[in-house]
């Protein structure tokens, strides 16, 4: 019989489906792994801007609550809806000796409104993904080492 028995064909079909299901599951897992938590984003900022040399890194790598880390201000119950409570509202790294480049992941913080980077002369930031920060209203960059503002127009809510 050409092409094999019907039983053999059914087994091959199941193997093919199982292989596709495993591939799809792994693809979803890989995609999910790219979605960093707020803590992972902050740790990436710390690492890529030489956090060990910051002027003030109190709370960083010590406190389990990221809202207790220096420069991190989170929403509380008094000022926001329940959805935003505990999420990062402001990152204020002014005059803190950040060096290097702020990772683009900072724009993935879901409710960030203020990003204050002023007075870090050796700090750069790119704006390729700034459009992802749909709640960003304030971006303070004076006396930083930014080399271009290309892409900054994608920030829909900056004031």
PDB file of N, CA and C in Angstrom, residues 38 41 73-75 79-91 105-115 132-138 157:
ATOM      1  N   UNK A  38       8.658  44.714  36.677  1.00  0.00           N
ATOM      2  CA  UNK A  38       9.183  46.030  37.061  1.00  0.00           C
ATOM      3  C   UNK A  38      10.506  45.876  37.800  1.00  0.00           C
ATOM      4  N   UNK A  41      13.246  45.159  35.329  1.00  0.00           N
ATOM      5  CA  UNK A  41      13.591  46.372  34.581  1.00  0.00           C
ATOM      6  C   UNK A  41      14.481  47.271  35.431  1.00  0.00           C
ATOM      7  N   UNK A  73       9.329  55.921  42.940  1.00  0.00           N
ATOM      8  CA  UNK A  73       8.103  56.377  43.602  1.00  0.00           C
ATOM      9  C   UNK A  73       6.937  55.624  42.981  1.00  0.00           C
ATOM     10  N   UNK A  74       6.170  54.971  43.836  1.00  0.00           N
ATOM     11  CA  UNK A  74       5.044  54.164  43.367  1.00  0.00           C
ATOM     12  C   UNK A  74       3.715  54.824  43.703  1.00  0.00           C
ATOM     13  N   UNK A  75       2.704  54.437  42.978  1.00  0.00           N
ATOM     14  CA  UNK A  75       1.344  54.903  43.271  1.00  0.00           C
ATOM     15  C   UNK A  75       0.901  54.316  44.602  1.00  0.00           C
ATOM     16  N   UNK A  79      -3.794  58.286  45.918  1.00  0.00           N
ATOM     17  CA  UNK A  79      -3.675  59.116  44.730  1.00  0.00           C
ATOM     18  C   UNK A  79      -4.077  58.434  43.422  1.00  0.00           C
ATOM     19  N   UNK A  80      -4.464  57.183  43.486  1.00  0.00           N
ATOM     20  CA  UNK A  80      -4.754  56.518  42.220  1.00  0.00           C
ATOM     21  C   UNK A  80      -5.814  55.438  42.374  1.00  0.00           C
ATOM     22  N   UNK A  81      -6.235  54.934  41.226  1.00  0.00           N
ATOM     23  CA  UNK A  81      -7.180  53.830  41.249  1.00  0.00           C
ATOM     24  C   UNK A  81      -6.470  52.565  41.725  1.00  0.00           C
ATOM     25  N   UNK A  82      -7.232  51.558  42.057  1.00  0.00           N
ATOM     26  CA  UNK A  82      -6.660  50.336  42.613  1.00  0.00           C
ATOM     27  C   UNK A  82      -5.745  49.613  41.637  1.00  0.00           C
ATOM     28  N   UNK A  83      -5.950  49.795  40.358  1.00  0.00           N
ATOM     29  CA  UNK A  83      -5.146  49.103  39.352  1.00  0.00           C
ATOM     30  C   UNK A  83      -3.689  49.557  39.413  1.00  0.00           C
ATOM     31  N   UNK A  84      -3.451  50.825  39.673  1.00  0.00           N
ATOM     32  CA  UNK A  84      -2.087  51.374  39.649  1.00  0.00           C
ATOM     33  C   UNK A  84      -1.329  51.248  40.965  1.00  0.00           C
ATOM     34  N   UNK A  85      -2.015  50.967  42.053  1.00  0.00           N
ATOM     35  CA  UNK A  85      -1.367  50.908  43.362  1.00  0.00           C
ATOM     36  C   UNK A  85      -0.210  49.907  43.317  1.00  0.00           C
ATOM     37  N   UNK A  86       0.958  50.374  43.751  1.00  0.00           N
ATOM     38  CA  UNK A  86       2.149  49.530  43.770  1.00  0.00           C
ATOM     39  C   UNK A  86       2.965  49.572  42.491  1.00  0.00           C
ATOM     40  N   UNK A  87       2.405  50.139  41.430  1.00  0.00           N
ATOM     41  CA  UNK A  87       3.158  50.291  40.183  1.00  0.00           C
ATOM     42  C   UNK A  87       4.017  51.551  40.259  1.00  0.00           C
ATOM     43  N   UNK A  88       5.060  51.588  39.453  1.00  0.00           N
ATOM     44  CA  UNK A  88       5.981  52.722  39.456  1.00  0.00           C
ATOM     45  C   UNK A  88       5.346  53.921  38.766  1.00  0.00           C
ATOM     46  N   UNK A  89       5.341  55.045  39.471  1.00  0.00           N
ATOM     47  CA  UNK A  89       4.854  56.310  38.934  1.00  0.00           C
ATOM     48  C   UNK A  89       6.017  57.163  38.440  1.00  0.00           C
ATOM     49  N   UNK A  90       7.089  57.204  39.222  1.00  0.00           N
ATOM     50  CA  UNK A  90       8.215  58.086  38.925  1.00  0.00           C
ATOM     51  C   UNK A  90       9.528  57.362  39.158  1.00  0.00           C
ATOM     52  N   UNK A  91      10.454  57.591  38.243  1.00  0.00           N
ATOM     53  CA  UNK A  91      11.856  57.238  38.474  1.00  0.00           C
ATOM     54  C   UNK A  91      12.610  58.552  38.509  1.00  0.00           C
ATOM     55  N   UNK A 105      13.879  49.136  28.083  1.00  0.00           N
ATOM     56  CA  UNK A 105      12.837  48.466  28.873  1.00  0.00           C
ATOM     57  C   UNK A 105      12.154  49.422  29.846  1.00  0.00           C
ATOM     58  N   UNK A 106      12.787  50.540  30.176  1.00  0.00           N
ATOM     59  CA  UNK A 106      12.169  51.507  31.081  1.00  0.00           C
ATOM     60  C   UNK A 106      10.810  51.945  30.534  1.00  0.00           C
ATOM     61  N   UNK A 107      10.664  51.947  29.221  1.00  0.00           N
ATOM     62  CA  UNK A 107       9.404  52.377  28.616  1.00  0.00           C
ATOM     63  C   UNK A 107       8.323  51.304  28.678  1.00  0.00           C
ATOM     64  N   UNK A 108       8.665  50.125  29.201  1.00  0.00           N
ATOM     65  CA  UNK A 108       7.685  49.057  29.390  1.00  0.00           C
ATOM     66  C   UNK A 108       7.006  49.124  30.755  1.00  0.00           C
ATOM     67  N   UNK A 109       7.456  50.014  31.623  1.00  0.00           N
ATOM     68  CA  UNK A 109       6.786  50.171  32.917  1.00  0.00           C
ATOM     69  C   UNK A 109       5.387  50.719  32.629  1.00  0.00           C
ATOM     70  N   UNK A 110       4.354  49.984  32.986  1.00  0.00           N
ATOM     71  CA  UNK A 110       3.017  50.263  32.448  1.00  0.00           C
ATOM     72  C   UNK A 110       2.403  51.621  32.787  1.00  0.00           C
ATOM     73  N   UNK A 111       2.716  52.174  33.947  1.00  0.00           N
ATOM     74  CA  UNK A 111       2.066  53.423  34.348  1.00  0.00           C
ATOM     75  C   UNK A 111       3.059  54.542  34.674  1.00  0.00           C
ATOM     76  N   UNK A 112       4.275  54.440  34.187  1.00  0.00           N
ATOM     77  CA  UNK A 112       5.270  55.466  34.510  1.00  0.00           C
ATOM     78  C   UNK A 112       4.831  56.812  33.933  1.00  0.00           C
ATOM     79  N   UNK A 113       4.856  57.832  34.783  1.00  0.00           N
ATOM     80  CA  UNK A 113       4.476  59.182  34.380  1.00  0.00           C
ATOM     81  C   UNK A 113       5.670  60.117  34.299  1.00  0.00           C
ATOM     82  N   UNK A 114       6.676  59.894  35.124  1.00  0.00           N
ATOM     83  CA  UNK A 114       7.795  60.823  35.217  1.00  0.00           C
ATOM     84  C   UNK A 114       9.113  60.056  35.173  1.00  0.00           C
ATOM     85  N   UNK A 115       9.990  60.485  34.294  1.00  0.00           N
ATOM     86  CA  UNK A 115      11.336  59.917  34.200  1.00  0.00           C
ATOM     87  C   UNK A 115      12.311  61.080  34.293  1.00  0.00           C
ATOM     88  N   UNK A 132       5.842  53.238  23.768  1.00  0.00           N
ATOM     89  CA  UNK A 132       5.251  52.207  24.622  1.00  0.00           C
ATOM     90  C   UNK A 132       4.862  52.757  25.989  1.00  0.00           C
ATOM     91  N   UNK A 133       5.459  53.866  26.387  1.00  0.00           N
ATOM     92  CA  UNK A 133       5.170  54.482  27.686  1.00  0.00           C
ATOM     93  C   UNK A 133       3.998  55.437  27.508  1.00  0.00           C
ATOM     94  N   UNK A 134       2.822  54.887  27.422  1.00  0.00           N
ATOM     95  CA  UNK A 134       1.630  55.671  27.068  1.00  0.00           C
ATOM     96  C   UNK A 134       1.202  56.667  28.142  1.00  0.00           C
ATOM     97  N   UNK A 135       1.708  56.532  29.360  1.00  0.00           N
ATOM     98  CA  UNK A 135       1.344  57.449  30.444  1.00  0.00           C
ATOM     99  C   UNK A 135       2.455  58.446  30.773  1.00  0.00           C
ATOM    100  N   UNK A 136       3.569  58.372  30.055  1.00  0.00           N
ATOM    101  CA  UNK A 136       4.710  59.245  30.345  1.00  0.00           C
ATOM    102  C   UNK A 136       4.350  60.697  30.034  1.00  0.00           C
ATOM    103  N   UNK A 137       4.456  61.552  31.062  1.00  0.00           N
ATOM    104  CA  UNK A 137       4.117  62.967  30.902  1.00  0.00           C
ATOM    105  C   UNK A 137       5.328  63.875  31.057  1.00  0.00           C
ATOM    106  N   UNK A 138       6.285  63.459  31.887  1.00  0.00           N
ATOM    107  CA  UNK A 138       7.436  64.309  32.169  1.00  0.00           C
ATOM    108  C   UNK A 138       8.728  63.523  31.926  1.00  0.00           C
ATOM    109  N   UNK A 157       2.043  61.643  25.222  1.00  0.00           N
ATOM    110  CA  UNK A 157       1.474  62.416  26.326  1.00  0.00           C
ATOM    111  C   UNK A 157       2.482  63.336  27.016  1.00  0.00           C
TER     112      UNK A 157
END
